[in-house]
PDB file of C-alpha atoms in Angstrom:
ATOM      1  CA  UNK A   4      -6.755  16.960 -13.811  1.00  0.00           C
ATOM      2  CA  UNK A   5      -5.128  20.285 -14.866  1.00  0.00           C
ATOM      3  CA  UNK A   6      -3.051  20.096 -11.485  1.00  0.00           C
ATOM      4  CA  UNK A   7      -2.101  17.045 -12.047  1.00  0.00           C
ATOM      5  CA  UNK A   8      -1.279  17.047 -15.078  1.00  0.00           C
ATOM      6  CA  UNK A   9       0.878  20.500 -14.257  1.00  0.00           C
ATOM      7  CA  UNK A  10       2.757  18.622 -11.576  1.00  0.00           C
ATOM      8  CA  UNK A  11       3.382  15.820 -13.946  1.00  0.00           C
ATOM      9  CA  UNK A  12       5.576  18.436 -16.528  1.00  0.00           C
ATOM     10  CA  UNK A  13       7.046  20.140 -13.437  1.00  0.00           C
ATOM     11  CA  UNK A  14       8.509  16.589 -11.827  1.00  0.00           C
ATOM     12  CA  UNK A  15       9.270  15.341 -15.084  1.00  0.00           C
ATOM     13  CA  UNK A  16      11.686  18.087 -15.589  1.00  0.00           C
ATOM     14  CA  UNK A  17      13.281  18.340 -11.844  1.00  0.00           C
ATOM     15  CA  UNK A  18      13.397  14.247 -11.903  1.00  0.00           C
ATOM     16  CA  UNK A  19      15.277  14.921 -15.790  1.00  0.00           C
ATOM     17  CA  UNK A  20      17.875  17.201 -13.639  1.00  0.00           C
ATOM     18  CA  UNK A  21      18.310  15.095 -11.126  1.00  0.00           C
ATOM     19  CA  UNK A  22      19.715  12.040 -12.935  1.00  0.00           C
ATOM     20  CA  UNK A  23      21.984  14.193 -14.228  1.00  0.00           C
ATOM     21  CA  UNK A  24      22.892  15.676 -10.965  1.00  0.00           C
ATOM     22  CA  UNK A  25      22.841  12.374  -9.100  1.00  0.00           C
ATOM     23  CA  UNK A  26      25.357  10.206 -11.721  1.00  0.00           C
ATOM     24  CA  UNK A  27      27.227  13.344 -11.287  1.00  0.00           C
ATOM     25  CA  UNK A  28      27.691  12.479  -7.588  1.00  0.00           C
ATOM     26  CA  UNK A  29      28.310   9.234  -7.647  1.00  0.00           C
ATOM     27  CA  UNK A  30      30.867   9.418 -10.445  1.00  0.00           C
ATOM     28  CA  UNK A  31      32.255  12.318  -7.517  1.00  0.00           C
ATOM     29  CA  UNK A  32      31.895  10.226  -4.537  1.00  0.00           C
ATOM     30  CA  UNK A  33      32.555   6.989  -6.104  1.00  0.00           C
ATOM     31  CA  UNK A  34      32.839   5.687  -2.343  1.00  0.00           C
ATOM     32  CA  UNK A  35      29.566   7.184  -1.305  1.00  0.00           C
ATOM     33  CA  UNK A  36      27.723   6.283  -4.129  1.00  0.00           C
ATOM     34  CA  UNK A  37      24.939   3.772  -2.301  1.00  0.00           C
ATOM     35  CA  UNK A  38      24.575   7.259   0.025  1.00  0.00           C
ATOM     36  CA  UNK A  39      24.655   9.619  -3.024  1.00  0.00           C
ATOM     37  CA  UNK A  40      21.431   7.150  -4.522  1.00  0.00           C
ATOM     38  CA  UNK A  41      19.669   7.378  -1.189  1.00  0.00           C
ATOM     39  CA  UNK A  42      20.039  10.968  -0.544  1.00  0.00           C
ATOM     40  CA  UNK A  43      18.015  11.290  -4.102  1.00  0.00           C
ATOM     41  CA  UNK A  44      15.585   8.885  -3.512  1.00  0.00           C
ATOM     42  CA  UNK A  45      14.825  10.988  -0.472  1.00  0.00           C
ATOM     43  CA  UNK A  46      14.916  13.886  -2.041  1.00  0.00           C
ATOM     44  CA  UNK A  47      12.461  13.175  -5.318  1.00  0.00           C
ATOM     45  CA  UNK A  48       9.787  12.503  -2.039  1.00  0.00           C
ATOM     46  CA  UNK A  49      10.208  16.007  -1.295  1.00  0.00           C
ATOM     47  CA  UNK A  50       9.852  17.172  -4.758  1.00  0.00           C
ATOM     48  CA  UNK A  51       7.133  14.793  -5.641  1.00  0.00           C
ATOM     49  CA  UNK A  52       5.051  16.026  -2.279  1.00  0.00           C
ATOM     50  CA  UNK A  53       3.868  11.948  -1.872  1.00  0.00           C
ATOM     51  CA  UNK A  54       4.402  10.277   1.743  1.00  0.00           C
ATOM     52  CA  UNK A  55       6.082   6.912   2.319  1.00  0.00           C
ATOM     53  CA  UNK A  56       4.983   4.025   4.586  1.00  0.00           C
ATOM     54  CA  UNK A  57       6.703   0.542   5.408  1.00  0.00           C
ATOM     55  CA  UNK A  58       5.068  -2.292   6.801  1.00  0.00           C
ATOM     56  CA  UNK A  59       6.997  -4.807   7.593  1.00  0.00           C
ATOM     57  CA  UNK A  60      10.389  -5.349   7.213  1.00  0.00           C
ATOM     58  CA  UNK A  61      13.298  -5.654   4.904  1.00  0.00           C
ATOM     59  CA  UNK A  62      15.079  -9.141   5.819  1.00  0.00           C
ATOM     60  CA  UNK A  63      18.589  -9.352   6.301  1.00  0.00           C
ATOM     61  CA  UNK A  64      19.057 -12.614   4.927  1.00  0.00           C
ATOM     62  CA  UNK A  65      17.991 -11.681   1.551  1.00  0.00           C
ATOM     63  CA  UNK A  66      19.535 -11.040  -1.520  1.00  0.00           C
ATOM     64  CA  UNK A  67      17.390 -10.749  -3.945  1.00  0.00           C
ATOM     65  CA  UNK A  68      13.907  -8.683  -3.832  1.00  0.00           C
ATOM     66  CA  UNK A  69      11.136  -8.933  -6.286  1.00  0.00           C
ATOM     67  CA  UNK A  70       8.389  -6.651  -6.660  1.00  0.00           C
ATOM     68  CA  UNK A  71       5.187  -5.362  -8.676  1.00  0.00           C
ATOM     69  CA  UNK A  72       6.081  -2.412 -10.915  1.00  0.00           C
ATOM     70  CA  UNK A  73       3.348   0.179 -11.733  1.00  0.00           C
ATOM     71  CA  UNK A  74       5.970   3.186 -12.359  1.00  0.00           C
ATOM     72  CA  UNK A  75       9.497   4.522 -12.027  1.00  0.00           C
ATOM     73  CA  UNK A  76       8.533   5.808  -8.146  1.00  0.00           C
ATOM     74  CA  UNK A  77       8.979   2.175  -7.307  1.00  0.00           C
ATOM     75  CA  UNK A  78      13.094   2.539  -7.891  1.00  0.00           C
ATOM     76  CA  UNK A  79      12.839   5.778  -6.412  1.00  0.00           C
ATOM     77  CA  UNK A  80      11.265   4.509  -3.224  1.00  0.00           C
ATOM     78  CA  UNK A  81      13.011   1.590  -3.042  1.00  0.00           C
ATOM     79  CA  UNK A  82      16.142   3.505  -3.210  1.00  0.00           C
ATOM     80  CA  UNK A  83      15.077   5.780  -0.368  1.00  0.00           C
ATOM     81  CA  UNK A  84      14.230   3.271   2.416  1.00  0.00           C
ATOM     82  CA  UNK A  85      16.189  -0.041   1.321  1.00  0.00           C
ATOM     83  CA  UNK A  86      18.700  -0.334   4.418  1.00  0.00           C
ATOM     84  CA  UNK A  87      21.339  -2.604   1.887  1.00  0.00           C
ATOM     85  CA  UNK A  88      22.760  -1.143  -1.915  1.00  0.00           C
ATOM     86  CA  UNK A  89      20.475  -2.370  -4.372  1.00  0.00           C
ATOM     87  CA  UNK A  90      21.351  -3.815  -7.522  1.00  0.00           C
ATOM     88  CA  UNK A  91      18.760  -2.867 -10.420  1.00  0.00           C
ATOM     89  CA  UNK A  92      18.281  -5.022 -13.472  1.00  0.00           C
ATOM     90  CA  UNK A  93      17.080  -2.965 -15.811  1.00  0.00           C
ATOM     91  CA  UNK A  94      16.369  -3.706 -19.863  1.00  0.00           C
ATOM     92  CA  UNK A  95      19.841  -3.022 -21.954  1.00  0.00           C
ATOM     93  CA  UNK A  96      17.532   0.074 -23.667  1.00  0.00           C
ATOM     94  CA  UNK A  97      18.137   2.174 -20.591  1.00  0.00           C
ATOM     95  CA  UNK A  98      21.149   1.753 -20.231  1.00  0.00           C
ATOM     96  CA  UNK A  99      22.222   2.916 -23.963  1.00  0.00           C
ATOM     97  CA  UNK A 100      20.481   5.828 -23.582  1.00  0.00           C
ATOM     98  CA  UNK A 101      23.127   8.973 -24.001  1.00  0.00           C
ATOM     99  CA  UNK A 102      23.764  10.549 -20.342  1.00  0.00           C
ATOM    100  CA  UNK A 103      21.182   8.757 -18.903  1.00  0.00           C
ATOM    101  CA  UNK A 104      22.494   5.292 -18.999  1.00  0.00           C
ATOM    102  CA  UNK A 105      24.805   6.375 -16.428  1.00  0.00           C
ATOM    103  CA  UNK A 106      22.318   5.644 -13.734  1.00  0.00           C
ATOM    104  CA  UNK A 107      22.825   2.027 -14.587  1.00  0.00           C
ATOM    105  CA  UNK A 108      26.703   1.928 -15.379  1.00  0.00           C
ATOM    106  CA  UNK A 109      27.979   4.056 -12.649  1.00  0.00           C
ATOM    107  CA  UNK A 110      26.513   2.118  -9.690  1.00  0.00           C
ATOM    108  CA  UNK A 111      27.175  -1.122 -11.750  1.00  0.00           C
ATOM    109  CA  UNK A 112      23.673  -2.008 -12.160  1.00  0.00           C
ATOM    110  CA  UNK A 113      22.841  -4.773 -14.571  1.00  0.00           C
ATOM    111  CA  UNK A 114      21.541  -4.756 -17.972  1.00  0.00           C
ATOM    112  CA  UNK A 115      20.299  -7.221 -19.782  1.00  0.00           C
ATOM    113  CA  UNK A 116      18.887  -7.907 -23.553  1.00  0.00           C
ATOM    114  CA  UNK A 117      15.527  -9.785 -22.726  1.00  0.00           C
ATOM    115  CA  UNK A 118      14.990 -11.157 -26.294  1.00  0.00           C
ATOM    116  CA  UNK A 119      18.619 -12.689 -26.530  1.00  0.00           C
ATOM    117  CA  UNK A 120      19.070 -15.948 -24.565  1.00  0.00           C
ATOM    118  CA  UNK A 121      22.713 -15.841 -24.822  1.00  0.00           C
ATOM    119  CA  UNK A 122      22.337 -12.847 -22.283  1.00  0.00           C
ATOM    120  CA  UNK A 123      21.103 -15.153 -19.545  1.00  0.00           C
ATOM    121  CA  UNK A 124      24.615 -16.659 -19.191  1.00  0.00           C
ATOM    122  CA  UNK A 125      26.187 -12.673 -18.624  1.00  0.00           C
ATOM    123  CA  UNK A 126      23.119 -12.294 -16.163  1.00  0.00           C
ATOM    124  CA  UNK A 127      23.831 -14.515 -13.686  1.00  0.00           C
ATOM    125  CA  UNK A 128      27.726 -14.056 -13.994  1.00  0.00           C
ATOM    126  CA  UNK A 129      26.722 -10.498 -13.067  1.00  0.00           C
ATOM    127  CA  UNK A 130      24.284 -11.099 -10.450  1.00  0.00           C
ATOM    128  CA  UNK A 131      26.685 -13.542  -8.691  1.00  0.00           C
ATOM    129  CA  UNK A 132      29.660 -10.774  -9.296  1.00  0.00           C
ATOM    130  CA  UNK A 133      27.355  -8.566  -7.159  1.00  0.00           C
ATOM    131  CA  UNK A 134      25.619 -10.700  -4.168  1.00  0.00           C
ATOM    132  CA  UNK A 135      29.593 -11.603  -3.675  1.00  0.00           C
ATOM    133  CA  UNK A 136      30.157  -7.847  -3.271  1.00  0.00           C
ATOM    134  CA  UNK A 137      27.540  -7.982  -0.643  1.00  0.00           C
ATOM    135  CA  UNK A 138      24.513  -6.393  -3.046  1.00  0.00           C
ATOM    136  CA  UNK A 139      20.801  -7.240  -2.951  1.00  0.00           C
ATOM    137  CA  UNK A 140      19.708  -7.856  -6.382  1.00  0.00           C
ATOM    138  CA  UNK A 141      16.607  -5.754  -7.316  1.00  0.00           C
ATOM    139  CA  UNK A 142      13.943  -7.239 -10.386  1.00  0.00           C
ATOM    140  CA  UNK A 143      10.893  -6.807 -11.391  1.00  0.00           C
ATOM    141  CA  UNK A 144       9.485  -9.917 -12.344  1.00  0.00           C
ATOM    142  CA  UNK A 145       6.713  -8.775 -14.511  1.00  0.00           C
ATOM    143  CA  UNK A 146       9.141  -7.726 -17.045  1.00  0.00           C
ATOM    144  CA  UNK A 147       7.441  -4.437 -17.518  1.00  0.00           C
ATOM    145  CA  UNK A 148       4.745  -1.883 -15.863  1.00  0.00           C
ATOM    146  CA  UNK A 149       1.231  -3.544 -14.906  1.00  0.00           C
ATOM    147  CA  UNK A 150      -1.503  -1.162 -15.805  1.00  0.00           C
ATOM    148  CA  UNK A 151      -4.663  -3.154 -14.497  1.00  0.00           C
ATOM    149  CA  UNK A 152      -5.205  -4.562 -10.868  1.00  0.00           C
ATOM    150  CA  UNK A 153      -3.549  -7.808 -11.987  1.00  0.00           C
ATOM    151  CA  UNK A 154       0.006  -8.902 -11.871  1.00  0.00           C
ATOM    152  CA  UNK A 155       1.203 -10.263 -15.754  1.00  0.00           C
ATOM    153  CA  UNK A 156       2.597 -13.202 -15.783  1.00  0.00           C
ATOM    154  CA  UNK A 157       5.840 -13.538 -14.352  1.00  0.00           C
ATOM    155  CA  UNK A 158       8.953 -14.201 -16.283  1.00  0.00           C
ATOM    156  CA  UNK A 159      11.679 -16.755 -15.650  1.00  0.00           C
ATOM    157  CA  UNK A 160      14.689 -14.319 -15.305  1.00  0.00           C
ATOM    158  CA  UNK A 161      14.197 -14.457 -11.354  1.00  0.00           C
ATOM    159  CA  UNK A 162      13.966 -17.712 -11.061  1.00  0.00           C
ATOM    160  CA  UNK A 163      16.783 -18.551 -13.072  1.00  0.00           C
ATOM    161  CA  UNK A 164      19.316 -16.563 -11.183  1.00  0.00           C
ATOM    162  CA  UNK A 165      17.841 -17.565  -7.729  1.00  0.00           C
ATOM    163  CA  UNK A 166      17.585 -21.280  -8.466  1.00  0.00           C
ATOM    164  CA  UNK A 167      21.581 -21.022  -9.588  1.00  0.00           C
ATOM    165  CA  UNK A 168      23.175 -19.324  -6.921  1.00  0.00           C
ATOM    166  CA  UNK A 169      20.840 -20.301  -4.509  1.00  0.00           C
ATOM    167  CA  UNK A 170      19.740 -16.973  -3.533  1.00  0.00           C
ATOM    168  CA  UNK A 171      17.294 -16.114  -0.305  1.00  0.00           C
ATOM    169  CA  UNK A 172      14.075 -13.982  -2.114  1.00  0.00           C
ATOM    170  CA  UNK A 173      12.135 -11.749  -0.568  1.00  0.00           C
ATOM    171  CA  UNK A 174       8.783 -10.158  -2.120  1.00  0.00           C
ATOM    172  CA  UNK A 175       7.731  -6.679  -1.765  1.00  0.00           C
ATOM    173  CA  UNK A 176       4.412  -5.258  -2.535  1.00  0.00           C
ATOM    174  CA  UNK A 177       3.917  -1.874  -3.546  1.00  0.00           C
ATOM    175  CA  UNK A 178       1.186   0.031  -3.893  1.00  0.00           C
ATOM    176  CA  UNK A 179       0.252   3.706  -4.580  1.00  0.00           C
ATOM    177  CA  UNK A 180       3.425   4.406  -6.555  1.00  0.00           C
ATOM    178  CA  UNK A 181       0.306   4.726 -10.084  1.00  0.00           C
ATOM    179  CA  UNK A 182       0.023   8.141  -8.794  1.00  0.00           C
ATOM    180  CA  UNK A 183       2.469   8.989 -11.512  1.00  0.00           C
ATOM    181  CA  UNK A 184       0.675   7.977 -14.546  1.00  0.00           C
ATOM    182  CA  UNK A 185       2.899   8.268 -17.414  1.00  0.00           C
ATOM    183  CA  UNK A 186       0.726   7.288 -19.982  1.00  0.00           C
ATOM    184  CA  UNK A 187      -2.034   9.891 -19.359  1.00  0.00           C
ATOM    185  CA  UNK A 188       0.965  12.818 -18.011  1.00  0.00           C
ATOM    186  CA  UNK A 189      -0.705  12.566 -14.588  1.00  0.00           C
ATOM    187  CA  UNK A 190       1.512  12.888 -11.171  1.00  0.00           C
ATOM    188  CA  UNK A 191      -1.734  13.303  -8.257  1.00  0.00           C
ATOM    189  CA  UNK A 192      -0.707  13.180  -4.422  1.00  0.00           C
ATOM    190  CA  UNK A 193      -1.102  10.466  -2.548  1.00  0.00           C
ATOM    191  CA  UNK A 194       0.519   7.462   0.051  1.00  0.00           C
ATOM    192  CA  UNK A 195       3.205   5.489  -1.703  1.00  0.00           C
ATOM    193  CA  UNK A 196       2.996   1.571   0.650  1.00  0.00           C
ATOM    194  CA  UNK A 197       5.943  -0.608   0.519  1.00  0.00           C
ATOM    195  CA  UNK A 198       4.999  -4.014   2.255  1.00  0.00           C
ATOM    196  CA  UNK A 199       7.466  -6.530   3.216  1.00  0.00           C
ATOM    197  CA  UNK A 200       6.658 -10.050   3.148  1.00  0.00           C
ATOM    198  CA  UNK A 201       8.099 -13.138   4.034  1.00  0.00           C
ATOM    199  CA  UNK A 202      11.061 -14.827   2.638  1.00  0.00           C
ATOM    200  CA  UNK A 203      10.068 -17.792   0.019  1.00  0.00           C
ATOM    201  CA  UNK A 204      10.604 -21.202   0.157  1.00  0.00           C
ATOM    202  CA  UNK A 205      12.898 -21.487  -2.992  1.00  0.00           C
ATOM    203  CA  UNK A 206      12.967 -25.502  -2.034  1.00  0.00           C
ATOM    204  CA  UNK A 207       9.219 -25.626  -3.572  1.00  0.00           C
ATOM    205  CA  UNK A 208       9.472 -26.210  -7.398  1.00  0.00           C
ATOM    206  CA  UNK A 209       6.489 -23.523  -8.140  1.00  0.00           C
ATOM    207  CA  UNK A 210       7.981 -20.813  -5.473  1.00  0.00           C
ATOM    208  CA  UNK A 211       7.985 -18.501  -8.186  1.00  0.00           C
ATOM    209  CA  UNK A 212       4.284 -18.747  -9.339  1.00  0.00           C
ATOM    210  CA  UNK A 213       3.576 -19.172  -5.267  1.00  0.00           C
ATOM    211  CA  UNK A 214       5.409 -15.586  -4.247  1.00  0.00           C
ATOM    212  CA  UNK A 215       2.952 -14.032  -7.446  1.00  0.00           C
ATOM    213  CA  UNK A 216       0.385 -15.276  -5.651  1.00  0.00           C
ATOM    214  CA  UNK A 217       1.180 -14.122  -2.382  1.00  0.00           C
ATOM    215  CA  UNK A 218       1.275 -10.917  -3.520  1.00  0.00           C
ATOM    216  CA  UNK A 219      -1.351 -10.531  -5.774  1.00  0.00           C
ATOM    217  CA  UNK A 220      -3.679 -11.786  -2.338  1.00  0.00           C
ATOM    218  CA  UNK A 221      -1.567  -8.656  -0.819  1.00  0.00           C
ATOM    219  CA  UNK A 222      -2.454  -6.374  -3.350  1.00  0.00           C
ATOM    220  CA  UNK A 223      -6.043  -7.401  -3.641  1.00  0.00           C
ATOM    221  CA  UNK A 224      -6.379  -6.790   0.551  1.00  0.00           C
ATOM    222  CA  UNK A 225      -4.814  -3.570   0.018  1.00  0.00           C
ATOM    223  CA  UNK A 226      -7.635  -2.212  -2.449  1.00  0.00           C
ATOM    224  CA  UNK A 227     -10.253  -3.727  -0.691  1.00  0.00           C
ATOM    225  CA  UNK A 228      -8.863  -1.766   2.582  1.00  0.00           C
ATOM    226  CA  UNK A 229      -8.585   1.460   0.447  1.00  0.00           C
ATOM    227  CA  UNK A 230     -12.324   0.804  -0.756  1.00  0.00           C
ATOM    228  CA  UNK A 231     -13.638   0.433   2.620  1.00  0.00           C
TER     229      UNK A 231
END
């Protein structure tokens, strides 16, 4: 617990530095900036001491993935091994913070006020603005971190966006990535799993509710494996 909890203080500081550092870069390279992101997604593995596995894989076709969150490795992994340039939407908080915000205006990420419904019309002007650039849109359809071996409910945003620009979704299931524990100051070592799954049918009216359910089976095989 100690060790971990000593690892926790030490990445929490060198992952601090490295925002700064990496907005830095891109604002530098502003050509380079989907390398400059995977370069420090890379590099936080390194200074995190986890490994990285993918099964699966990514689908070309797709341009939009959704996935479980359970902490802020997810991004970083994601950013590491993600073959296209990802397109985060984040909550508008983040991106007001001072400095830090960067990592979301820089790379023209998309932020978005969750409580104000007026937003929703910005949102998917912006998400169209970038799957026209080329872009995979990135979300996290839980809204927030899951802390218990369910997935919450999932919110509409995805859906939303998907349904009006008719947009190709892939899931992804991650596990592993609760080795940083920011709650309890915890960072142990351990196997980060990314797992690709099929593209949805978005034809189905419930495809939303169906992909949670897809990967909640996924993540419920996973701990069973791990328990074995």
């Amino acid at each position: 617990m100690i060790f971990s909890r000593i690892k926790a203080a030490y990445f929490a500081v060198e992952f601090l530095i490295s925002i700064l550092l990496v907005v830095f870069f891109m604002w530098l390279f502003k050509k380079h900036i989907h390398g400059v992101r995977k370069i420090w997604g890379r590099s936080q593995r390194l200074f995190g001491f986890y490994s990285l596995e993918v099964v699966g894989k990514f689908d070309e076709c797709a341009n939009m993935i959704i996935m479980n969150h359970q902490s802020m490795l997810d991004i970083v992994v994601l950013e590491e091994v993600y073959p296209k340039n990802l397109c985060w939407i984040a909550k508008k908080e983040i991106a007001d913070l001072p400095v830090i915000g960067q990592i979301i205006h820089v790379p023209q990420m998309i932020s978005v006020e969750r409580e104000n419904k007026r937003s929703l019309i910005k949102l998917v002007k912006d998400a169209q603005d970038r799957v026209e650039k080329g872009r995979v849109l990135a979300i996290f359809p839980e809204g927030t971190r899951s802390h218990s071996k369910e997935l919450l409910p999932f919110k509409g945003g995805a859906k939303i966006i998907a349904d009006k620009l008719n947009l190709k979704i892939q899931p992804i299931v991650i596990t592993g990535s609760d080795i940083l524990d920011v709650k309890n100051f915890s960072f142990k070592n351990g196997k980060i799993k990314i797992i690709c799954l099929d593209l949805i049918d978005t034809a189905a009216p419930e495809w939303l509710e169906s992909a949670r359910a897809k990967m909640q089976e996924t993540l419920d095989n996973e701990r069973q494996k791990a328990a074995i």
